[in-house]
Amino acid sequence: MSIPTPSHTTPCRICGGAVERFLDLGDQPLSDAFRKPDESDDEFFFRLEVGRCTGCTMTQLLHEVPRERMFHADYPYRSSGSTTMAAHFRAIAQRFLAEELTGSDPFIVEIGSNDGVMLRTVAEAGVRHLGVDPSAGVGLTAQEQGVRVRTDFFEERSALEVVADEGRADVIYAANTFCHIPYLDSVLAGARALLGDDGIFVFEDPYIGDILRRRSFDQIYDEHFYFFSATSVRAMAVQHGFELVDVERLDVHGGEVRYTLARPGRRTVTQAVHDLLLEESTSGLDRAEPYETFARAVMAIRDDLRSTLERLRDEGRRVVGYGATAKSATVNNFCGIDRDLVAVVYDTTEEKQGRVTPGQHIPVEDMSGFATDPAPIALLYAWNHAEEIKRKEQAFADRGGRWLTYVPEVRLD
């Protein structure tokens, strides 16, 4: 099934202004819909186009995929799959415990708690908490680790129910989740109702400035509806009764920013907010030119990656993929990479193994097979974990293996 291409301009989901398309990544499948090899049902496709609002500057997809198609009981992503990210979430949990969750009966709510990797530290400290996540499978994993989970979408309705049952929260937190939600008006209304007067709403997501700079076009896929900047988040916060009081650059997932919102006047706005707003203005992040430059670079990467893989195939050199990531769906389908160019993708996620990649149907196999595969080239889809992966797979390099990457350009190392 394919959704018709939207018009060049569409209304902004945040402020109602005009969103101008700057990149068309073609028809794409659901990024986490790993199908069984013999599955015969029609595969869902949608048009993946991204634009920038000329009013509030929010970068966003031009078309919304129904949330039930993406986030369901069999959702395969596990936040604790990376040791780097597991350490990252322990650190933020410990910061909350030390700085915010210090009252007589503190309460923290996490939107999109996944397998509970962050809230586990909070639970172990005996602090009242609740994860809200629509995916029952990951929620069960969290519950088995002692984390309290409500299987639901976070929105105004569910937030009001949490307030009625639990009272108001000192901290609301979301990691790589807030940008997934097209209906942010309802989420922010829920946050207003749920958050205590002096509480904070903290979320961290991919930063549009880093995406443009690193040319990481594969960060654009169905689950990432918005791409935030300090400028756009400040505008969104004001519109919904919040104030942007802090920002923190994060070197995870290819570059993110952690934003902190509070009720107006309740917290002092940090210098970091002023600095990032100035940086964005100076770099032109609020103007069209950087986005147009990015789009031209993405087209060049597509052509270069495709021709490199074709050359390796013609030379008789086997290429395998490393990491059946959600963002690999964008790469494979935009660049036309099928099993003729990449023989197999190795991944650690059990729910993906024995299935095929979305759209191009490349087989996904257990990561243990990577150690014995004679392929001399590995296409590193999980490039945002490159340092961790290369340490882990030193044996691959020792036997002459080379990594093929495409961010910020196509390279064979």
Coordinates of C-alpha atoms in Angstrom, one line a residue:
M1 CA 0.0 0.0 0.0
S2 CA 1.4 3.4 -0.9
I3 CA 0.1 6.8 0.3
P4 CA 0.0 9.5 -2.4
T5 CA 2.7 12.1 -2.3
P6 CA 1.8 15.2 -0.3
S7 CA 1.9 18.6 -1.8
H8 CA 5.1 20.7 -1.7
T9 CA 3.7 22.7 1.3
T10 CA 1.7 21.4 4.2
P11 CA 0.5 23.0 7.4
C12 CA 2.8 22.8 10.4
R13 CA 1.6 20.4 13.2
I14 CA 3.0 22.8 15.8
C15 CA 2.0 26.3 14.8
G16 CA -0.1 26.0 11.6
G17 CA 2.5 27.7 9.5
A18 CA 3.7 26.6 6.1
V19 CA 6.0 23.5 6.0
E20 CA 8.2 23.6 2.9
R21 CA 9.5 20.2 1.7
F22 CA 13.3 20.0 1.3
L23 CA 13.9 16.3 0.9
D24 CA 12.0 13.4 -0.7
L25 CA 13.2 9.9 0.3
G26 CA 10.7 8.1 -1.8
D27 CA 8.3 5.3 -0.9
Q28 CA 9.3 3.6 2.4
P29 CA 8.1 0.7 4.5
L30 CA 7.7 0.7 8.2
S31 CA 11.2 0.8 9.6
D32 CA 10.7 -1.9 12.2
A33 CA 8.3 -4.1 10.3
F34 CA 10.6 -7.2 9.9
R35 CA 8.5 -9.7 8.1
K36 CA 8.8 -13.5 8.0
P37 CA 10.3 -14.7 4.7
D38 CA 7.1 -16.4 3.6
E39 CA 4.7 -13.6 4.7
S40 CA 2.4 -12.8 1.8
D41 CA 0.3 -9.9 3.1
D42 CA 0.8 -6.6 1.2
E43 CA 3.5 -4.6 2.8
F44 CA 2.6 -1.1 3.9
F45 CA 4.5 1.8 2.3
F46 CA 4.3 5.5 2.7
R47 CA 5.9 8.6 1.2
L48 CA 8.8 9.8 3.3
E49 CA 9.2 13.5 2.8
V50 CA 10.5 16.0 5.3
G51 CA 10.1 19.8 5.5
R52 CA 10.8 22.8 7.6
C53 CA 8.2 25.2 9.0
T54 CA 8.8 28.8 7.8
G55 CA 7.1 30.0 11.0
C56 CA 8.3 28.2 14.1
T57 CA 11.2 26.4 12.2
M58 CA 10.1 22.9 13.3
T59 CA 11.4 20.2 11.0
Q60 CA 8.8 17.5 10.5
L61 CA 7.5 14.7 8.2
L62 CA 4.9 15.7 5.7
H63 CA 2.8 12.6 6.4
E64 CA 1.8 10.8 9.6
V65 CA 1.9 7.0 9.7
P66 CA -0.8 5.6 12.1
R67 CA 0.7 5.0 15.5
E68 CA -0.8 1.5 15.9
R69 CA 1.2 0.4 12.8
M70 CA 4.5 1.3 14.4
F71 CA 4.1 0.8 18.2
H72 CA 2.5 -2.5 19.1
A73 CA 2.9 -5.6 21.2
D74 CA 5.7 -7.0 18.9
Y75 CA 7.7 -3.8 18.6
P76 CA 11.3 -5.1 18.4
Y77 CA 13.6 -2.4 19.6
R78 CA 15.2 -2.8 23.0
S79 CA 16.8 0.3 24.6
S80 CA 19.2 -1.9 26.7
G81 CA 20.7 -3.6 23.6
S82 CA 23.7 -1.2 23.6
T83 CA 26.1 -1.1 26.6
T84 CA 26.8 2.6 25.8
M85 CA 23.1 3.5 26.0
A86 CA 22.5 1.4 29.1
A87 CA 25.2 3.4 30.8
H88 CA 23.7 6.6 29.5
F89 CA 20.3 5.8 31.0
R90 CA 21.8 4.8 34.3
A91 CA 23.6 8.2 34.5
I92 CA 20.5 10.2 33.9
A93 CA 18.5 8.2 36.4
Q94 CA 21.2 8.8 39.0
R95 CA 21.1 12.5 38.2
F96 CA 17.3 12.6 38.7
L97 CA 17.7 10.8 42.0
A98 CA 20.3 13.2 43.2
E99 CA 18.8 16.5 42.0
E100 CA 15.1 16.2 41.5
L101 CA 13.7 13.1 43.2
T102 CA 14.6 14.2 46.7
G103 CA 11.3 15.0 48.4
S104 CA 9.3 12.9 50.9
D105 CA 7.5 10.9 48.1
P106 CA 9.0 11.8 44.7
F107 CA 7.4 10.5 41.5
I108 CA 8.8 10.2 38.0
V109 CA 7.0 9.2 34.8
E110 CA 8.8 8.1 31.7
I111 CA 7.1 8.4 28.3
G112 CA 8.2 5.4 26.1
S113 CA 9.9 3.5 28.9
N114 CA 10.7 0.6 26.5
D115 CA 12.4 -2.3 28.4
G116 CA 12.8 -0.2 31.6
V117 CA 16.5 0.4 31.3
M118 CA 16.3 3.9 32.8
L119 CA 13.5 3.3 35.4
R120 CA 15.3 0.1 36.6
T121 CA 17.8 2.3 38.5
V122 CA 14.9 4.4 39.9
A123 CA 13.1 1.3 41.0
E124 CA 16.2 -0.1 42.7
A125 CA 16.4 3.1 44.7
G126 CA 12.9 2.6 45.9
V127 CA 11.5 5.7 44.3
R128 CA 7.9 5.8 43.0
H129 CA 7.8 5.7 39.3
L130 CA 5.7 4.7 36.2
G131 CA 6.6 3.9 32.7
V132 CA 4.0 4.6 30.0
D133 CA 4.6 2.6 26.8
P134 CA 2.1 1.3 24.2
S135 CA 4.2 -1.8 23.4
A136 CA 3.2 -4.7 25.6
G137 CA 6.2 -6.8 24.7
V138 CA 8.9 -4.4 26.0
G139 CA 6.6 -3.5 28.9
L140 CA 6.6 -7.1 30.1
T141 CA 10.4 -7.1 29.9
A142 CA 10.5 -4.0 32.1
Q143 CA 8.0 -5.4 34.6
E144 CA 10.1 -8.5 34.9
Q145 CA 12.9 -6.2 36.0
G146 CA 10.8 -4.6 38.8
V147 CA 9.6 -1.6 36.8
R148 CA 5.9 -0.4 37.0
V149 CA 4.5 0.0 33.5
R150 CA 1.2 1.2 32.1
T151 CA 0.6 -0.2 28.6
D152 CA -0.8 2.9 26.9
F153 CA 0.0 5.8 24.6
F154 CA 0.9 9.0 26.6
E155 CA -1.6 11.7 25.7
E156 CA -3.9 14.1 27.6
R157 CA -6.4 11.3 28.4
S158 CA -3.9 8.9 29.9
A159 CA -2.0 11.6 31.7
L160 CA -5.2 12.7 33.5
E161 CA -5.8 9.1 34.5
V162 CA -2.3 8.9 35.9
V163 CA -2.8 12.1 37.9
A164 CA -6.0 10.6 39.3
D165 CA -4.3 7.4 40.3
E166 CA -0.8 8.6 41.3
G167 CA -0.8 12.3 41.8
R168 CA 1.5 14.8 40.1
A169 CA 5.0 14.1 39.0
D170 CA 8.3 15.8 39.9
V171 CA 9.9 14.6 36.6
I172 CA 8.5 13.6 33.3
Y173 CA 11.2 12.1 31.0
A174 CA 11.3 10.8 27.4
A175 CA 14.3 9.5 25.5
N176 CA 14.0 9.0 21.7
T177 CA 10.3 9.0 22.1
F178 CA 8.9 12.6 22.1
C179 CA 10.0 13.1 18.5
H180 CA 8.0 10.1 17.5
I181 CA 4.6 11.6 18.4
P182 CA 2.8 13.8 15.8
Y183 CA 0.1 14.8 18.3
L184 CA 2.4 16.8 20.6
D185 CA -0.5 19.2 21.5
S186 CA -2.2 16.4 23.4
V187 CA 1.1 15.2 24.9
L188 CA 2.0 18.7 26.2
A189 CA -1.5 19.1 27.5
G190 CA -1.0 15.9 29.4
A191 CA 2.4 17.0 30.7
R192 CA 0.8 20.3 32.0
A193 CA -1.8 18.3 33.9
L194 CA 0.7 15.7 35.3
L195 CA 3.7 17.8 36.2
G196 CA 4.0 19.4 39.6
D197 CA 4.3 23.2 39.9
D198 CA 8.1 23.0 40.3
G199 CA 8.6 19.9 38.2
I200 CA 10.5 19.4 34.9
F201 CA 9.8 17.8 31.6
V202 CA 13.0 16.4 30.1
F203 CA 13.3 14.9 26.7
E204 CA 16.2 14.0 24.5
D205 CA 16.0 13.4 20.7
P206 CA 18.1 13.6 17.5
Y207 CA 19.2 17.2 16.9
I208 CA 18.5 18.6 13.5
G209 CA 21.7 20.6 13.6
D210 CA 23.8 17.4 13.9
I211 CA 21.7 15.6 11.2
L212 CA 22.4 18.4 8.7
R213 CA 26.1 18.7 9.7
R214 CA 26.7 14.9 9.6
R215 CA 24.4 14.3 6.7
S216 CA 22.8 11.5 8.6
F217 CA 19.8 11.2 6.4
D218 CA 19.0 7.7 7.8
Q219 CA 17.8 9.4 11.0
I220 CA 14.7 10.3 8.9
Y221 CA 12.2 7.4 9.0
D222 CA 8.6 6.8 10.0
E223 CA 9.1 6.8 13.7
H224 CA 10.9 10.2 13.8
F225 CA 8.2 12.6 13.0
Y226 CA 9.9 15.8 14.4
F227 CA 13.5 16.9 14.3
F228 CA 14.0 19.4 17.1
S229 CA 16.2 22.5 17.5
A230 CA 16.4 24.8 20.5
T231 CA 14.7 27.5 18.4
S232 CA 11.7 25.3 17.5
V233 CA 11.4 23.7 20.9
R234 CA 11.3 27.2 22.5
A235 CA 8.5 28.2 20.2
M236 CA 6.6 25.0 20.9
A237 CA 7.1 25.4 24.7
V238 CA 5.8 28.9 24.7
Q239 CA 2.7 27.9 22.7
H240 CA 1.9 25.2 25.2
G241 CA 2.5 26.9 28.5
F242 CA 6.1 25.9 29.2
E243 CA 9.5 27.5 29.1
L244 CA 12.7 26.1 27.7
V245 CA 15.1 26.4 30.7
D246 CA 18.0 24.1 29.8
V247 CA 19.7 22.3 26.9
E248 CA 22.5 19.8 26.9
R249 CA 24.3 18.4 23.8
L250 CA 24.6 14.6 23.8
D251 CA 27.0 12.5 21.8
V252 CA 24.7 9.5 21.4
H253 CA 22.7 8.3 18.4
G254 CA 24.6 10.5 16.1
G255 CA 24.0 13.7 18.0
E256 CA 21.1 14.6 20.3
V257 CA 20.0 17.4 22.6
R258 CA 18.4 17.0 26.0
Y259 CA 15.8 19.7 26.5
T260 CA 14.3 20.7 29.9
L261 CA 10.9 22.4 30.1
A262 CA 9.4 23.9 33.2
R263 CA 6.4 26.1 34.0
P264 CA 7.2 29.8 33.2
G265 CA 9.2 31.5 35.8
R266 CA 9.8 28.4 38.0
R267 CA 13.4 27.8 36.8
T268 CA 16.2 30.1 35.7
V269 CA 17.0 29.8 32.0
T270 CA 20.5 28.6 31.7
Q271 CA 23.3 30.2 29.6
A272 CA 23.3 27.0 27.6
V273 CA 19.9 27.9 26.1
H274 CA 21.1 31.3 25.1
D275 CA 24.3 29.9 23.6
L276 CA 22.5 27.3 21.5
L277 CA 19.9 29.7 20.2
L278 CA 22.7 32.0 19.1
E279 CA 24.6 29.2 17.5
E280 CA 21.5 28.2 15.5
S281 CA 20.9 31.7 14.4
T282 CA 24.5 32.2 13.3
S283 CA 24.6 28.9 11.4
G284 CA 21.4 29.7 9.6
L285 CA 19.4 26.8 11.1
D286 CA 16.3 29.0 10.9
R287 CA 16.8 29.6 7.2
A288 CA 16.2 27.4 4.1
E289 CA 19.8 27.2 2.8
P290 CA 21.3 24.6 5.1
Y291 CA 18.4 22.2 4.5
E292 CA 18.7 22.6 0.7
T293 CA 22.5 21.9 0.9
F294 CA 21.8 18.8 3.0
A295 CA 19.3 17.5 0.4
R296 CA 21.9 17.8 -2.4
A297 CA 24.5 16.0 -0.2
V298 CA 22.1 13.2 0.5
M299 CA 21.4 12.6 -3.2
A300 CA 25.2 12.4 -3.8
I301 CA 25.6 9.9 -0.9
R302 CA 22.8 7.7 -2.4
D303 CA 24.5 7.6 -5.8
D304 CA 28.0 7.0 -4.3
L305 CA 26.8 4.2 -2.0
R306 CA 24.9 2.4 -4.7
S307 CA 27.8 2.6 -7.2
T308 CA 30.3 1.4 -4.5
L309 CA 28.1 -1.7 -3.7
E310 CA 27.7 -2.4 -7.3
R311 CA 31.4 -2.3 -7.9
L312 CA 32.1 -4.6 -5.0
R313 CA 29.5 -7.0 -6.3
D314 CA 31.0 -7.0 -9.8
E315 CA 34.4 -7.6 -8.2
G316 CA 33.0 -10.7 -6.6
R317 CA 33.4 -9.3 -3.0
R318 CA 30.6 -10.4 -0.6
V319 CA 29.1 -7.6 1.5
V320 CA 27.1 -8.2 4.7
G321 CA 25.2 -5.7 6.8
Y322 CA 25.9 -5.1 10.5
G323 CA 22.9 -4.0 12.6
A324 CA 19.3 -4.3 11.4
T325 CA 18.5 -0.9 12.7
A326 CA 15.3 1.1 12.0
K327 CA 17.3 3.7 10.1
S328 CA 18.7 1.0 7.8
A329 CA 15.2 0.8 6.2
T330 CA 15.7 4.4 4.9
V331 CA 19.1 3.6 3.5
N332 CA 18.1 0.3 1.8
N333 CA 15.0 1.6 0.2
F334 CA 16.2 5.0 -0.8
C335 CA 19.4 3.6 -2.3
G336 CA 17.8 0.5 -3.7
I337 CA 20.0 -1.9 -1.7
D338 CA 18.7 -5.5 -1.9
R339 CA 20.2 -8.9 -1.2
D340 CA 22.0 -8.8 -4.6
L341 CA 24.2 -6.0 -3.0
V342 CA 24.1 -7.0 0.7
A343 CA 23.8 -10.8 1.3
V344 CA 22.6 -10.8 4.9
V345 CA 22.3 -8.5 7.9
Y346 CA 23.5 -9.6 11.3
D347 CA 21.7 -8.4 14.4
T348 CA 21.5 -9.1 18.1
T349 CA 17.8 -8.6 18.4
E350 CA 16.1 -12.0 18.7
E351 CA 12.8 -10.6 17.4
K352 CA 14.4 -9.7 14.1
Q353 CA 16.4 -12.8 13.5
G354 CA 15.0 -15.3 10.9
R355 CA 13.0 -12.4 9.3
V356 CA 13.8 -10.1 6.4
T357 CA 14.5 -6.3 6.3
P358 CA 11.6 -4.0 5.5
G359 CA 11.0 -3.3 1.8
Q360 CA 14.1 -4.9 0.3
H361 CA 13.8 -8.3 2.2
I362 CA 17.4 -8.9 3.0
P363 CA 17.7 -11.9 5.5
V364 CA 18.4 -11.1 9.1
E365 CA 20.5 -13.6 11.0
D366 CA 21.9 -14.0 14.5
M367 CA 24.9 -11.9 15.2
S368 CA 26.9 -15.1 16.1
G369 CA 27.1 -15.8 12.3
F370 CA 29.2 -12.6 11.7
A371 CA 32.2 -14.2 13.4
T372 CA 32.4 -17.0 10.8
D373 CA 31.1 -15.2 7.7
P374 CA 34.0 -14.9 5.2
A375 CA 32.7 -11.6 3.8
P376 CA 35.5 -9.0 3.6
I377 CA 33.2 -6.0 3.8
A378 CA 30.5 -5.1 6.4
L379 CA 28.1 -2.2 5.7
L380 CA 27.8 -0.6 9.1
Y381 CA 24.1 0.4 9.5
A382 CA 24.6 1.0 13.2
W383 CA 27.2 3.7 12.6
N384 CA 26.1 5.6 15.7
H385 CA 27.6 2.8 17.8
A386 CA 30.7 2.5 15.6
E387 CA 33.3 2.8 18.5
E388 CA 31.6 0.2 20.6
I389 CA 31.1 -2.2 17.7
K390 CA 34.6 -1.9 16.3
R391 CA 36.0 -2.7 19.8
K392 CA 33.7 -5.7 20.0
E393 CA 34.5 -6.9 16.5
Q394 CA 38.3 -6.5 16.5
A395 CA 38.6 -10.0 15.1
F396 CA 36.9 -8.9 11.9
A397 CA 39.5 -6.2 11.4
D398 CA 42.3 -8.6 12.3
R399 CA 41.3 -10.9 9.5
G400 CA 41.3 -8.1 7.0
G401 CA 37.7 -7.1 7.2
R402 CA 36.7 -3.5 6.3
W403 CA 33.8 -1.4 7.3
L404 CA 31.7 0.4 4.7
T405 CA 30.0 3.6 6.1
Y406 CA 28.0 6.4 4.5
V407 CA 27.8 9.1 7.2
P408 CA 28.9 11.8 6.5
E409 CA 30.2 10.3 3.2
V410 CA 30.8 6.9 1.7
R411 CA 34.0 5.4 3.1
L412 CA 35.6 2.0 3.1
D413 CA 37.9 1.7 6.1

